[in-house]
Short mmCIF file of C-alpha atoms in Angstrom, two decimals:
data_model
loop_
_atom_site.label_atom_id
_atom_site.label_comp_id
_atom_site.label_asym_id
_atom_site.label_seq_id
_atom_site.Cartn_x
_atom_site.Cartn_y
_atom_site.Cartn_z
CA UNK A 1 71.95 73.69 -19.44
CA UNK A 2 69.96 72.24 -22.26
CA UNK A 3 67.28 73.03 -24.14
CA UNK A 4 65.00 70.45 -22.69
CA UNK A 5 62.98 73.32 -20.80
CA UNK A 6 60.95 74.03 -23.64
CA UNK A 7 58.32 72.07 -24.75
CA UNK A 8 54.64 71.46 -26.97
CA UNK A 9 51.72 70.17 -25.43
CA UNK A 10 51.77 67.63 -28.58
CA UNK A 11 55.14 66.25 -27.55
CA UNK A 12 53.51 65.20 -24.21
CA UNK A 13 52.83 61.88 -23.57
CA UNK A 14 49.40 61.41 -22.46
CA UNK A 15 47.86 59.41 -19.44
CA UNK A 16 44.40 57.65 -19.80
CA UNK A 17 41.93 56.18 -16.75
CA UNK A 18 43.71 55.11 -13.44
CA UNK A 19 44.89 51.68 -12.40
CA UNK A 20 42.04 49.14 -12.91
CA UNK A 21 42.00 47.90 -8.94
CA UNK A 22 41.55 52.25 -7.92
CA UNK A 23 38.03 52.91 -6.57
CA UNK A 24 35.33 54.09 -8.92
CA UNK A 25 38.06 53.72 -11.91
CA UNK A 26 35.19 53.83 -14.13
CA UNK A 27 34.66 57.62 -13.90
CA UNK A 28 38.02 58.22 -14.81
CA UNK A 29 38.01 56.43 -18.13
CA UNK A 30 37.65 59.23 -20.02
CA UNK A 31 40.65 61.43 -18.06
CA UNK A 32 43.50 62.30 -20.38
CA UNK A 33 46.69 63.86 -18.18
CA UNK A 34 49.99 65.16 -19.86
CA UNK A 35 52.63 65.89 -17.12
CA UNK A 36 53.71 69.21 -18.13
CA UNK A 37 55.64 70.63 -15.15
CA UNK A 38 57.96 67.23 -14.61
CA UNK A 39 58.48 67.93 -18.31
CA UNK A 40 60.40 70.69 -18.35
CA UNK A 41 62.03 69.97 -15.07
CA UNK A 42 60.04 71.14 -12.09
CA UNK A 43 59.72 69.78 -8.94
CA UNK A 44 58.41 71.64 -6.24
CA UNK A 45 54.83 71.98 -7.90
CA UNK A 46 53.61 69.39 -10.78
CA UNK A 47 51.55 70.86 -13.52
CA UNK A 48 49.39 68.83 -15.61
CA UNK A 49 47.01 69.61 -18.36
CA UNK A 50 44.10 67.68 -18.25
CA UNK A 51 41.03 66.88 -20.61
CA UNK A 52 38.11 65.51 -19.45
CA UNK A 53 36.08 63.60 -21.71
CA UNK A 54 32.13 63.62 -21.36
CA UNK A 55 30.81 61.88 -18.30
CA UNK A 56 34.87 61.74 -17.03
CA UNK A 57 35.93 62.85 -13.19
CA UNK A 58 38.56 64.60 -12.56
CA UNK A 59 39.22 62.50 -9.04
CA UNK A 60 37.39 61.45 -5.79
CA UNK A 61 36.46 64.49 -4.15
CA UNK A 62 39.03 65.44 -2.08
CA UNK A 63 41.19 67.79 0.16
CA UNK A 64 44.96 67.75 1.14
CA UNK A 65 46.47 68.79 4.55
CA UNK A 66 49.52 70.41 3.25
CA UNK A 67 49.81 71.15 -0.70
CA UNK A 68 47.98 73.75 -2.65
CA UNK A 69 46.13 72.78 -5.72
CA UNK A 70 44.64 75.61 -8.69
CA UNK A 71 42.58 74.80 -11.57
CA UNK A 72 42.27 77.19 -14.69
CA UNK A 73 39.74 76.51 -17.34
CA UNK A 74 41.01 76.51 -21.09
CA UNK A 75 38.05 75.29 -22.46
CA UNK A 76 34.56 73.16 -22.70
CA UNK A 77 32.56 73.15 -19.72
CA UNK A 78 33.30 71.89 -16.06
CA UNK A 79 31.26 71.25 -13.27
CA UNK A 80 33.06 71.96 -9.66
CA UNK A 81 31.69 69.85 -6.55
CA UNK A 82 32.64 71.17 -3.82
CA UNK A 83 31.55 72.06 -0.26
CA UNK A 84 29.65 74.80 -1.75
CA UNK A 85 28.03 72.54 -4.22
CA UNK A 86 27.86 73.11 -7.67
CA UNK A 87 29.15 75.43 -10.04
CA UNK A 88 29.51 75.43 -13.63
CA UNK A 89 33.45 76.44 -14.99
CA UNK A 90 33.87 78.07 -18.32
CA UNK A 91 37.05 79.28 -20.35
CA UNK A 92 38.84 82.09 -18.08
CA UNK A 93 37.04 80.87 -15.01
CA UNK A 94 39.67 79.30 -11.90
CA UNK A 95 39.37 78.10 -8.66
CA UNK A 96 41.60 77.20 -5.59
CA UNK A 97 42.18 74.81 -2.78
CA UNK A 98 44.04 76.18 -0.42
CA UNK A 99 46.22 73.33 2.08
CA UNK A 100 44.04 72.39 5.07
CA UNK A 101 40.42 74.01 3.56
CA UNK A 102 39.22 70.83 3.90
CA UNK A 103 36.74 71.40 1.31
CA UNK A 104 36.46 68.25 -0.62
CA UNK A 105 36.41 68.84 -4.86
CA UNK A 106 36.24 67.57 -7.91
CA UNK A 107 35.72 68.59 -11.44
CA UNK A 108 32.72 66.43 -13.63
CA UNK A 109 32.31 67.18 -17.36
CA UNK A 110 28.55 67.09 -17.27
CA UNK A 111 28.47 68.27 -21.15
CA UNK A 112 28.43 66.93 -24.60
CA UNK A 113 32.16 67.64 -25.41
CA UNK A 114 35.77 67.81 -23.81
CA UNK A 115 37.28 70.10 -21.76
CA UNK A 116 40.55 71.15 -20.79
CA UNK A 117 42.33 72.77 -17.84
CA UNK A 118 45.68 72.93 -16.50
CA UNK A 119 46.05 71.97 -12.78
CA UNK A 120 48.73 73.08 -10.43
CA UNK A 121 49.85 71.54 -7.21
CA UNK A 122 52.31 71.95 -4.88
CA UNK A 123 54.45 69.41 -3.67
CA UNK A 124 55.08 68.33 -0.12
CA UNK A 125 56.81 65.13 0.19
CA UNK A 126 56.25 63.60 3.56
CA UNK A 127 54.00 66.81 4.32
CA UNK A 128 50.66 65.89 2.66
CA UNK A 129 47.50 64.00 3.91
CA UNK A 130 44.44 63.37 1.39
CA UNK A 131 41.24 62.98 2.39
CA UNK A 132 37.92 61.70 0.48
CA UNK A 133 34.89 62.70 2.32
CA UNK A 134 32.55 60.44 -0.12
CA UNK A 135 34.20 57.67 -0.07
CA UNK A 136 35.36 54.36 2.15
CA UNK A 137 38.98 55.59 0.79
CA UNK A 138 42.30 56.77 2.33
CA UNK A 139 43.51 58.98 4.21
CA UNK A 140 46.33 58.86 2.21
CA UNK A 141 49.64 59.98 3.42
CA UNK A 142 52.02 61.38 0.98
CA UNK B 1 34.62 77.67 3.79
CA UNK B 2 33.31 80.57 1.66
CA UNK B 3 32.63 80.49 -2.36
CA UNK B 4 35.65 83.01 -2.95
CA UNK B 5 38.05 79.93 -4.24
CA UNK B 6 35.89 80.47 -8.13
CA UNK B 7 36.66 83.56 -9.62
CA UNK B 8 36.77 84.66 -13.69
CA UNK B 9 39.55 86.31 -15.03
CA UNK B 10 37.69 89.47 -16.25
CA UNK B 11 36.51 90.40 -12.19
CA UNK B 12 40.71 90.25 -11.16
CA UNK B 13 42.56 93.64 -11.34
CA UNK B 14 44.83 94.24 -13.89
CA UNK B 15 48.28 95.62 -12.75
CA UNK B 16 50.35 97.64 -15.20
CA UNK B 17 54.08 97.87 -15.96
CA UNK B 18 56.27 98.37 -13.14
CA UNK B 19 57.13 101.20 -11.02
CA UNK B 20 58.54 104.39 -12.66
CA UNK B 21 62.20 103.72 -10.26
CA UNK B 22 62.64 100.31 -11.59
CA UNK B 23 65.49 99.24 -14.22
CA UNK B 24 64.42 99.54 -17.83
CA UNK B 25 60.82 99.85 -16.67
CA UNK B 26 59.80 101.11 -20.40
CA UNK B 27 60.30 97.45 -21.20
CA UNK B 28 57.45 96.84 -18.93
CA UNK B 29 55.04 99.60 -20.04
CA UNK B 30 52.81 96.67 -21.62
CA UNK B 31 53.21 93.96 -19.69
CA UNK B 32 49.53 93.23 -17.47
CA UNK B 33 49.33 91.15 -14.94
CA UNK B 34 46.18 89.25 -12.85
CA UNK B 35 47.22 87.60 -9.60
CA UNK B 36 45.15 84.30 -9.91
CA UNK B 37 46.44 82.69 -7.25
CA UNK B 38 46.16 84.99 -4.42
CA UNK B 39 41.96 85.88 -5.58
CA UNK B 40 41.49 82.48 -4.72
CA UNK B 41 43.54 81.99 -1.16
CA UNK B 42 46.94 80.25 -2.96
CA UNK B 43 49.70 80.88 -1.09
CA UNK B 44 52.10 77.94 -1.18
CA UNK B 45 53.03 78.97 -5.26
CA UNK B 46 52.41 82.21 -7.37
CA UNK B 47 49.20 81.92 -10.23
CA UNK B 48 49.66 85.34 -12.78
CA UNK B 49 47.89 85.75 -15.94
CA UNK B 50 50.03 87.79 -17.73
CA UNK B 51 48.95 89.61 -21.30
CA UNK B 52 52.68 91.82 -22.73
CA UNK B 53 51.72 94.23 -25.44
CA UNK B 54 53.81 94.01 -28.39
CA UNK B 55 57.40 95.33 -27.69
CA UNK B 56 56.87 94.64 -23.81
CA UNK B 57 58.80 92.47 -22.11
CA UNK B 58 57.95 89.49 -19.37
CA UNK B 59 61.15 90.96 -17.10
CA UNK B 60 64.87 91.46 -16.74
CA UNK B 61 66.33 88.54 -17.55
CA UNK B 62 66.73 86.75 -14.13
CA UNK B 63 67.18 83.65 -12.45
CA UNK B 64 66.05 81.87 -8.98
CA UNK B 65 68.28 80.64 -6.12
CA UNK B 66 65.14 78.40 -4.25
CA UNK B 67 61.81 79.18 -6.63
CA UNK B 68 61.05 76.83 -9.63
CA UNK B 69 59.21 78.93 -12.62
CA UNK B 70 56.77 77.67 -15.55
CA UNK B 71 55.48 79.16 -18.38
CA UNK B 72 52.43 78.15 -20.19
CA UNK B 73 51.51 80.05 -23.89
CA UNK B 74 47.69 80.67 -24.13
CA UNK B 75 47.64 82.94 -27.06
CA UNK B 76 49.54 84.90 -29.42
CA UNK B 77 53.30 84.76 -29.95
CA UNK B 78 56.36 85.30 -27.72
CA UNK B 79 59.95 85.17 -28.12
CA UNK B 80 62.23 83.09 -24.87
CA UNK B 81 65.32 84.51 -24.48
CA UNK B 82 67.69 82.60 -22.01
CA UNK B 83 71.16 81.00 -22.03
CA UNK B 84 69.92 78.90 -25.28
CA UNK B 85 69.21 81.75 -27.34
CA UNK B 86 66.22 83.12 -28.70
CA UNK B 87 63.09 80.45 -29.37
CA UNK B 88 59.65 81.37 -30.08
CA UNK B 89 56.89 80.26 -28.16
CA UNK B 90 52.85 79.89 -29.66
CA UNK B 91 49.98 78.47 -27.82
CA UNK B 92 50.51 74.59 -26.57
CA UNK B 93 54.57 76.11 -25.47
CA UNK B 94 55.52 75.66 -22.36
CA UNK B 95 58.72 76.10 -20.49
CA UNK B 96 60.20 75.23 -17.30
CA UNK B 97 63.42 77.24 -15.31
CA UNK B 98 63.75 74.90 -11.61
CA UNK B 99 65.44 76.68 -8.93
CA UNK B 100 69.23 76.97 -8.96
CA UNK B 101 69.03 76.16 -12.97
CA UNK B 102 71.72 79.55 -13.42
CA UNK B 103 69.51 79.98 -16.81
CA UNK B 104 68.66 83.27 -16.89
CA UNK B 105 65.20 83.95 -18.82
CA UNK B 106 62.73 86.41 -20.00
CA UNK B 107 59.66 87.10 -22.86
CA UNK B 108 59.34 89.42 -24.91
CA UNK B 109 56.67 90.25 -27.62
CA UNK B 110 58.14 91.27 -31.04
CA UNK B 111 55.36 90.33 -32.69
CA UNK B 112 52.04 93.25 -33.58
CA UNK B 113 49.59 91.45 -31.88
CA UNK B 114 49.43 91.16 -27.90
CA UNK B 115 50.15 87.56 -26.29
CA UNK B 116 49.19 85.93 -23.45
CA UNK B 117 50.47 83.24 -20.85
CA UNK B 118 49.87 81.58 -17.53
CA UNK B 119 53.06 82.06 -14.87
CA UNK B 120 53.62 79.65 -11.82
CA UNK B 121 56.55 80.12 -9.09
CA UNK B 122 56.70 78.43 -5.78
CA UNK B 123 57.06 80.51 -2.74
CA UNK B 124 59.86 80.25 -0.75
CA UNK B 125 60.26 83.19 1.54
CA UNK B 126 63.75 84.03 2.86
CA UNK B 127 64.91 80.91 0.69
CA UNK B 128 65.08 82.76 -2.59
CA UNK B 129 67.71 85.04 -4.10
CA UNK B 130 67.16 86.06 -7.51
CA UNK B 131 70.24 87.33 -10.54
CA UNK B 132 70.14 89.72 -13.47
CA UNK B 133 73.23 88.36 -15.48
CA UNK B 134 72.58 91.08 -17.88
CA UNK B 135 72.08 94.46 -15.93
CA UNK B 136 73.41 96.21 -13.16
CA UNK B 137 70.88 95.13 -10.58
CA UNK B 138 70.90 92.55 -7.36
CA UNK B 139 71.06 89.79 -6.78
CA UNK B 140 67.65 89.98 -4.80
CA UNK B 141 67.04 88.52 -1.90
CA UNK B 142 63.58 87.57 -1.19
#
């Protein structure tokens, strides 16, 4: 056992955008991801901590078939999309997808500076569909 | 699909220490915890907002068989004991202990100021045994 299971945010290496060919890549320009679960060693959820610049996405909305996902706000503002429209996040403020809701989300920073959250998902290798109700995308088995 | 997946942290019980049977449970006098993930339907991996007084204590010091565990710092200061030694933890820490690891771990507070962190653990039901290498107590099977 070593002592790589503890770890700073600023040691993180950080994760712009998405590949250029991904749909609507331009919305995610401004999305800054720091893989903080794989990190430290875990595997059977990933945690990320995520900024979202002004005008940035988190994703296409979406839903999965078989993995869990939480969001919790640690600060700025956030917009949720989801099936029950919109709703405006603040610090303190969470929300959760449980596997097979089939309520399609995503997370727009509407405001004039960044915000931050940390994102949790399970992981279900060979046990996880995604689908993209907006979009001419997927599904995407995983 | 309701709008019960958004919730804020100050509308989520708090639940205090442990019960008055349990090892050591002074330790746990000041330790508060929210259950994040179940308010908002999680159920594949554990969400708690956890707050310990100073002097309180996270939990024995334990390990998993089958369920990974992270820790994420929000605020104040905390001290990581586990088969490393002692390391202190501010905001930004995180810390990772995946199943079957054999590192045994807890947080405690010995600073004058409360502290307060984000816990994640998968759920593996009847795939989980937990151990206490320090006290007279399990293992646990869960």
């Amino acid at each position: 056992m070593g002592d790589n299971n503890v770890e700073h945010l600023e040691n993180v290496e950080e994760r712009c955008g998405v590949a250029k060919g991904y749909l609507k890549s331009e919305l995610f320009v401004g999305r800054k991801k720091k893989r903080l679960g794989d990190r430290v060693g875990i595997r059977q959820f990933g945690v990320n901590y995520t900024v979202l610049e002004p005008g940035a996405q988190s994703s296409l909305r979406h839903w999965h078939t078989g993995e869990d996902e939480f969001v919790f706000v640690l600060s700025g503002e956030l917009v949720l999309i989801d099936d029950n429209g919109e709703q405006v996040l603040h610090e303190g403020m969470f929300c959760g997808f449980a596997a097979g809701d089939g309520n399609g989300h995503c997370l727009v920073n509407r405001s004039s500076t960044a915000a931050a959250f940390l994102e949790v998902g399970s992981r279900k290798p060979g046990g996880d569909t995604v689908y993209y109700p907006d979009d001419d995308f997927g599904p995407i088995d995983r």
